[in-house]
């Protein structure tokens, strides 16, 4: 190894390309926001406000009637406005369609997973043809 520095392809200080002034930046970066202080033990951080739920869907005027031992596609909604602590279910007023629901003895049940409450049925369509059970 020699003690001499190896040549590089970097421009030199007196290179005309390098001596031209750089163009100013078009956008200035916004000032940095201070990081939130970490919570102290035993101190609770306030929860951010929950997003506004969609408007409630129209509920059926007549109860839905299901045939026993039959498969349906069921449109349903969760109406749980308070899961505790004033927090609504994250699925409040959101309409979902379950494409394959077995009616059991004519009384199908769909349970909302975050709040654990039964979902309200808006409509049901009997599947034709019915899926075959093995």
mmCIF file with all atom_site columns, C-alpha atoms in Angstrom:
data_model
loop_
_atom_site.group_PDB
_atom_site.id
_atom_site.type_symbol
_atom_site.label_atom_id
_atom_site.label_alt_id
_atom_site.label_comp_id
_atom_site.label_asym_id
_atom_site.label_entity_id
_atom_site.label_seq_id
_atom_site.pdbx_PDB_ins_code
_atom_site.Cartn_x
_atom_site.Cartn_y
_atom_site.Cartn_z
_atom_site.occupancy
_atom_site.B_iso_or_equiv
_atom_site.pdbx_formal_charge
_atom_site.auth_seq_id
_atom_site.auth_comp_id
_atom_site.auth_asym_id
_atom_site.auth_atom_id
_atom_site.pdbx_PDB_model_num
ATOM 1   C CA . UNK A 1 1   ? 0.000   0.000   0.000   1.00 0.00 ? 1   UNK A CA 1
ATOM 2   C CA . UNK A 1 2   ? 1.257   3.460   -0.794  1.00 0.00 ? 2   UNK A CA 1
ATOM 3   C CA . UNK A 1 3   ? 0.699   6.528   1.333   1.00 0.00 ? 3   UNK A CA 1
ATOM 4   C CA . UNK A 1 4   ? -0.354  8.591   -1.711  1.00 0.00 ? 4   UNK A CA 1
ATOM 5   C CA . UNK A 1 5   ? -4.062  9.243   -2.137  1.00 0.00 ? 5   UNK A CA 1
ATOM 6   C CA . UNK A 1 6   ? -5.651  7.500   -5.054  1.00 0.00 ? 6   UNK A CA 1
ATOM 7   C CA . UNK A 1 7   ? -7.025  9.645   -7.886  1.00 0.00 ? 7   UNK A CA 1
ATOM 8   C CA . UNK A 1 8   ? -10.777 10.129  -7.969  1.00 0.00 ? 8   UNK A CA 1
ATOM 9   C CA . UNK A 1 9   ? -13.208 11.346  -10.597 1.00 0.00 ? 9   UNK A CA 1
ATOM 10  C CA . UNK A 1 10  ? -14.688 13.975  -8.275  1.00 0.00 ? 10  UNK A CA 1
ATOM 11  C CA . UNK A 1 11  ? -14.722 17.569  -9.618  1.00 0.00 ? 11  UNK A CA 1
ATOM 12  C CA . UNK A 1 12  ? -12.099 19.908  -8.255  1.00 0.00 ? 12  UNK A CA 1
ATOM 13  C CA . UNK A 1 13  ? -12.844 23.130  -6.383  1.00 0.00 ? 13  UNK A CA 1
ATOM 14  C CA . UNK A 1 14  ? -11.795 25.282  -9.360  1.00 0.00 ? 14  UNK A CA 1
ATOM 15  C CA . UNK A 1 15  ? -13.954 23.229  -11.756 1.00 0.00 ? 15  UNK A CA 1
ATOM 16  C CA . UNK A 1 16  ? -16.407 25.646  -13.510 1.00 0.00 ? 16  UNK A CA 1
ATOM 17  C CA . UNK A 1 17  ? -19.288 23.249  -13.009 1.00 0.00 ? 17  UNK A CA 1
ATOM 18  C CA . UNK A 1 18  ? -18.720 23.167  -9.294  1.00 0.00 ? 18  UNK A CA 1
ATOM 19  C CA . UNK A 1 19  ? -18.099 26.913  -8.877  1.00 0.00 ? 19  UNK A CA 1
ATOM 20  C CA . UNK A 1 20  ? -21.558 27.942  -10.157 1.00 0.00 ? 20  UNK A CA 1
ATOM 21  C CA . UNK A 1 21  ? -23.971 28.851  -7.372  1.00 0.00 ? 21  UNK A CA 1
ATOM 22  C CA . UNK A 1 22  ? -26.584 26.263  -6.593  1.00 0.00 ? 22  UNK A CA 1
ATOM 23  C CA . UNK A 1 23  ? -30.227 27.214  -7.362  1.00 0.00 ? 23  UNK A CA 1
ATOM 24  C CA . UNK A 1 24  ? -32.299 28.087  -4.303  1.00 0.00 ? 24  UNK A CA 1
ATOM 25  C CA . UNK A 1 25  ? -34.693 25.454  -3.032  1.00 0.00 ? 25  UNK A CA 1
ATOM 26  C CA . UNK A 1 26  ? -38.210 26.024  -4.300  1.00 0.00 ? 26  UNK A CA 1
ATOM 27  C CA . UNK A 1 27  ? -39.993 24.913  -1.142  1.00 0.00 ? 27  UNK A CA 1
ATOM 28  C CA . UNK A 1 28  ? -38.862 25.433  2.363   1.00 0.00 ? 28  UNK A CA 1
ATOM 29  C CA . UNK A 1 29  ? -39.457 22.598  4.748   1.00 0.00 ? 29  UNK A CA 1
ATOM 30  C CA . UNK A 1 30  ? -41.947 23.358  7.531   1.00 0.00 ? 30  UNK A CA 1
ATOM 31  C CA . UNK A 1 31  ? -40.546 23.736  11.024  1.00 0.00 ? 31  UNK A CA 1
ATOM 32  C CA . UNK A 1 32  ? -40.294 20.487  12.912  1.00 0.00 ? 32  UNK A CA 1
ATOM 33  C CA . UNK A 1 33  ? -43.104 19.794  15.376  1.00 0.00 ? 33  UNK A CA 1
ATOM 34  C CA . UNK A 1 34  ? -42.005 18.799  18.867  1.00 0.00 ? 34  UNK A CA 1
ATOM 35  C CA . UNK A 1 35  ? -42.558 15.150  19.654  1.00 0.00 ? 35  UNK A CA 1
ATOM 36  C CA . UNK A 1 36  ? -45.327 14.467  22.177  1.00 0.00 ? 36  UNK A CA 1
ATOM 37  C CA . UNK A 1 37  ? -44.058 13.736  25.621  1.00 0.00 ? 37  UNK A CA 1
ATOM 38  C CA . UNK A 1 38  ? -44.278 10.067  26.595  1.00 0.00 ? 38  UNK A CA 1
ATOM 39  C CA . UNK A 1 39  ? -46.945 9.182   29.127  1.00 0.00 ? 39  UNK A CA 1
ATOM 40  C CA . UNK A 1 40  ? -45.831 8.870   32.694  1.00 0.00 ? 40  UNK A CA 1
ATOM 41  C CA . UNK A 1 41  ? -46.675 5.615   34.514  1.00 0.00 ? 41  UNK A CA 1
ATOM 42  C CA . UNK A 1 42  ? -50.234 5.790   35.821  1.00 0.00 ? 42  UNK A CA 1
ATOM 43  C CA . UNK A 1 43  ? -51.071 8.683   33.495  1.00 0.00 ? 43  UNK A CA 1
ATOM 44  C CA . UNK A 1 44  ? -53.622 8.035   30.745  1.00 0.00 ? 44  UNK A CA 1
ATOM 45  C CA . UNK A 1 45  ? -53.320 9.567   27.298  1.00 0.00 ? 45  UNK A CA 1
ATOM 46  C CA . UNK A 1 46  ? -56.631 10.924  25.961  1.00 0.00 ? 46  UNK A CA 1
ATOM 47  C CA . UNK A 1 47  ? -58.047 8.902   23.089  1.00 0.00 ? 47  UNK A CA 1
ATOM 48  C CA . UNK A 1 48  ? -58.388 10.662  19.751  1.00 0.00 ? 48  UNK A CA 1
ATOM 49  C CA . UNK A 1 49  ? -62.003 11.412  18.849  1.00 0.00 ? 49  UNK A CA 1
ATOM 50  C CA . UNK A 1 50  ? -63.742 8.599   16.993  1.00 0.00 ? 50  UNK A CA 1
ATOM 51  C CA . UNK A 1 51  ? -64.614 9.316   13.367  1.00 0.00 ? 51  UNK A CA 1
ATOM 52  C CA . UNK A 1 52  ? -68.237 10.229  12.739  1.00 0.00 ? 52  UNK A CA 1
ATOM 53  C CA . UNK A 1 53  ? -70.245 7.067   11.847  1.00 0.00 ? 53  UNK A CA 1
ATOM 54  C CA . UNK A 1 54  ? -72.283 6.965   8.635   1.00 0.00 ? 54  UNK A CA 1
ATOM 55  C CA . UNK A 1 55  ? -76.017 7.645   8.915   1.00 0.00 ? 55  UNK A CA 1
ATOM 56  C CA . UNK A 1 56  ? -78.167 4.743   10.108  1.00 0.00 ? 56  UNK A CA 1
ATOM 57  C CA . UNK A 1 57  ? -79.668 2.657   7.286   1.00 0.00 ? 57  UNK A CA 1
ATOM 58  C CA . UNK A 1 58  ? -83.405 2.185   6.893   1.00 0.00 ? 58  UNK A CA 1
ATOM 59  C CA . UNK A 1 59  ? -84.552 -0.826  8.909   1.00 0.00 ? 59  UNK A CA 1
ATOM 60  C CA . UNK A 1 60  ? -87.089 -3.285  7.491   1.00 0.00 ? 60  UNK A CA 1
ATOM 61  C CA . UNK A 1 61  ? -90.697 -2.578  8.486   1.00 0.00 ? 61  UNK A CA 1
ATOM 62  C CA . UNK A 1 62  ? -91.608 -6.288  8.730   1.00 0.00 ? 62  UNK A CA 1
ATOM 63  C CA . UNK A 1 63  ? -89.495 -8.961  10.453  1.00 0.00 ? 63  UNK A CA 1
ATOM 64  C CA . UNK A 1 64  ? -87.572 -11.254 8.137   1.00 0.00 ? 64  UNK A CA 1
ATOM 65  C CA . UNK A 1 65  ? -88.739 -14.885 8.067   1.00 0.00 ? 65  UNK A CA 1
ATOM 66  C CA . UNK A 1 66  ? -86.190 -17.655 7.426   1.00 0.00 ? 66  UNK A CA 1
ATOM 67  C CA . UNK A 1 67  ? -86.785 -21.245 6.392   1.00 0.00 ? 67  UNK A CA 1
ATOM 68  C CA . UNK A 1 68  ? -85.000 -23.800 8.593   1.00 0.00 ? 68  UNK A CA 1
ATOM 69  C CA . UNK A 1 69  ? -81.888 -25.528 7.224   1.00 0.00 ? 69  UNK A CA 1
ATOM 70  C CA . UNK A 1 70  ? -81.477 -23.047 4.365   1.00 0.00 ? 70  UNK A CA 1
ATOM 71  C CA . UNK A 1 71  ? -78.611 -20.866 3.153   1.00 0.00 ? 71  UNK A CA 1
ATOM 72  C CA . UNK A 1 72  ? -79.059 -17.107 2.637   1.00 0.00 ? 72  UNK A CA 1
ATOM 73  C CA . UNK A 1 73  ? -77.073 -14.034 1.649   1.00 0.00 ? 73  UNK A CA 1
ATOM 74  C CA . UNK A 1 74  ? -77.847 -11.558 4.440   1.00 0.00 ? 74  UNK A CA 1
ATOM 75  C CA . UNK A 1 75  ? -77.352 -7.803  4.422   1.00 0.00 ? 75  UNK A CA 1
ATOM 76  C CA . UNK A 1 76  ? -76.763 -6.682  8.017   1.00 0.00 ? 76  UNK A CA 1
ATOM 77  C CA . UNK A 1 77  ? -75.668 -3.770  10.183  1.00 0.00 ? 77  UNK A CA 1
ATOM 78  C CA . UNK A 1 78  ? -74.336 -3.180  13.706  1.00 0.00 ? 78  UNK A CA 1
ATOM 79  C CA . UNK A 1 79  ? -76.292 -0.610  15.744  1.00 0.00 ? 79  UNK A CA 1
ATOM 80  C CA . UNK A 1 80  ? -74.144 -0.598  18.922  1.00 0.00 ? 80  UNK A CA 1
ATOM 81  C CA . UNK A 1 81  ? -73.749 3.050   19.875  1.00 0.00 ? 81  UNK A CA 1
ATOM 82  C CA . UNK A 1 82  ? -71.864 2.463   23.126  1.00 0.00 ? 82  UNK A CA 1
ATOM 83  C CA . UNK A 1 83  ? -69.360 -0.363  23.680  1.00 0.00 ? 83  UNK A CA 1
ATOM 84  C CA . UNK A 1 84  ? -68.462 1.167   27.021  1.00 0.00 ? 84  UNK A CA 1
ATOM 85  C CA . UNK A 1 85  ? -66.705 4.381   27.872  1.00 0.00 ? 85  UNK A CA 1
ATOM 86  C CA . UNK A 1 86  ? -68.882 6.240   25.371  1.00 0.00 ? 86  UNK A CA 1
ATOM 87  C CA . UNK A 1 87  ? -67.101 4.637   22.406  1.00 0.00 ? 87  UNK A CA 1
ATOM 88  C CA . UNK A 1 88  ? -69.360 3.423   19.569  1.00 0.00 ? 88  UNK A CA 1
ATOM 89  C CA . UNK A 1 89  ? -68.657 0.155   17.779  1.00 0.00 ? 89  UNK A CA 1
ATOM 90  C CA . UNK A 1 90  ? -66.248 0.802   14.877  1.00 0.00 ? 90  UNK A CA 1
ATOM 91  C CA . UNK A 1 91  ? -68.818 -0.923  12.628  1.00 0.00 ? 91  UNK A CA 1
ATOM 92  C CA . UNK A 1 92  ? -71.714 1.333   13.745  1.00 0.00 ? 92  UNK A CA 1
ATOM 93  C CA . UNK A 1 93  ? -74.176 1.837   10.854  1.00 0.00 ? 93  UNK A CA 1
ATOM 94  C CA . UNK A 1 94  ? -71.864 0.165   8.305   1.00 0.00 ? 94  UNK A CA 1
ATOM 95  C CA . UNK A 1 95  ? -73.816 -2.238  6.116   1.00 0.00 ? 95  UNK A CA 1
ATOM 96  C CA . UNK A 1 96  ? -72.202 -5.578  5.240   1.00 0.00 ? 96  UNK A CA 1
ATOM 97  C CA . UNK A 1 97  ? -73.394 -8.535  3.190   1.00 0.00 ? 97  UNK A CA 1
ATOM 98  C CA . UNK A 1 98  ? -72.587 -12.035 4.383   1.00 0.00 ? 98  UNK A CA 1
ATOM 99  C CA . UNK A 1 99  ? -72.801 -14.171 1.230   1.00 0.00 ? 99  UNK A CA 1
ATOM 100 C CA . UNK A 1 100 ? -73.320 -17.563 2.916   1.00 0.00 ? 100 UNK A CA 1
ATOM 101 C CA . UNK A 1 101 ? -75.336 -17.785 6.143   1.00 0.00 ? 101 UNK A CA 1
ATOM 102 C CA . UNK A 1 102 ? -77.029 -20.968 7.345   1.00 0.00 ? 102 UNK A CA 1
ATOM 103 C CA . UNK A 1 103 ? -80.448 -20.352 8.871   1.00 0.00 ? 103 UNK A CA 1
ATOM 104 C CA . UNK A 1 104 ? -80.139 -23.099 11.518  1.00 0.00 ? 104 UNK A CA 1
ATOM 105 C CA . UNK A 1 105 ? -83.672 -23.676 12.795  1.00 0.00 ? 105 UNK A CA 1
ATOM 106 C CA . UNK A 1 106 ? -84.955 -20.609 10.963  1.00 0.00 ? 106 UNK A CA 1
ATOM 107 C CA . UNK A 1 107 ? -83.119 -18.174 13.263  1.00 0.00 ? 107 UNK A CA 1
ATOM 108 C CA . UNK A 1 108 ? -79.671 -17.256 11.890  1.00 0.00 ? 108 UNK A CA 1
ATOM 109 C CA . UNK A 1 109 ? -77.296 -15.235 14.057  1.00 0.00 ? 109 UNK A CA 1
ATOM 110 C CA . UNK A 1 110 ? -74.496 -12.929 12.969  1.00 0.00 ? 110 UNK A CA 1
ATOM 111 C CA . UNK A 1 111 ? -72.423 -11.437 15.765  1.00 0.00 ? 111 UNK A CA 1
ATOM 112 C CA . UNK A 1 112 ? -70.360 -8.272  15.393  1.00 0.00 ? 112 UNK A CA 1
ATOM 113 C CA . UNK A 1 113 ? -66.759 -9.074  16.318  1.00 0.00 ? 113 UNK A CA 1
ATOM 114 C CA . UNK A 1 114 ? -65.617 -5.861  18.039  1.00 0.00 ? 114 UNK A CA 1
ATOM 115 C CA . UNK A 1 115 ? -68.653 -5.304  20.253  1.00 0.00 ? 115 UNK A CA 1
ATOM 116 C CA . UNK A 1 116 ? -70.034 -8.861  20.524  1.00 0.00 ? 116 UNK A CA 1
ATOM 117 C CA . UNK A 1 117 ? -73.644 -7.792  19.869  1.00 0.00 ? 117 UNK A CA 1
ATOM 118 C CA . UNK A 1 118 ? -76.023 -9.384  17.376  1.00 0.00 ? 118 UNK A CA 1
ATOM 119 C CA . UNK A 1 119 ? -76.168 -7.614  14.039  1.00 0.00 ? 119 UNK A CA 1
ATOM 120 C CA . UNK A 1 120 ? -79.529 -6.415  12.706  1.00 0.00 ? 120 UNK A CA 1
ATOM 121 C CA . UNK A 1 121 ? -80.690 -8.001  9.447   1.00 0.00 ? 121 UNK A CA 1
ATOM 122 C CA . UNK A 1 122 ? -81.749 -5.572  6.733   1.00 0.00 ? 122 UNK A CA 1
ATOM 123 C CA . UNK A 1 123 ? -82.520 -8.067  3.966   1.00 0.00 ? 123 UNK A CA 1
ATOM 124 C CA . UNK A 1 124 ? -82.016 -11.730 3.105   1.00 0.00 ? 124 UNK A CA 1
ATOM 125 C CA . UNK A 1 125 ? -81.861 -13.539 -0.217  1.00 0.00 ? 125 UNK A CA 1
ATOM 126 C CA . UNK A 1 126 ? -82.365 -17.288 -0.321  1.00 0.00 ? 126 UNK A CA 1
ATOM 127 C CA . UNK A 1 127 ? -79.536 -18.858 -2.309  1.00 0.00 ? 127 UNK A CA 1
ATOM 128 C CA . UNK A 1 128 ? -80.644 -20.673 -5.459  1.00 0.00 ? 128 UNK A CA 1
ATOM 129 C CA . UNK A 1 129 ? -79.245 -23.234 -5.922  1.00 0.00 ? 129 UNK A CA 1
ATOM 130 C CA . UNK A 1 130 ? -78.612 -24.149 -2.307  1.00 0.00 ? 130 UNK A CA 1
ATOM 131 C CA . UNK A 1 131 ? -75.029 -25.232 -1.521  1.00 0.00 ? 131 UNK A CA 1
ATOM 132 C CA . UNK A 1 132 ? -74.675 -28.969 -1.058  1.00 0.00 ? 132 UNK A CA 1
ATOM 133 C CA . UNK A 1 133 ? -73.541 -30.272 2.314   1.00 0.00 ? 133 UNK A CA 1
ATOM 134 C CA . UNK A 1 134 ? -71.148 -33.184 2.438   1.00 0.00 ? 134 UNK A CA 1
#
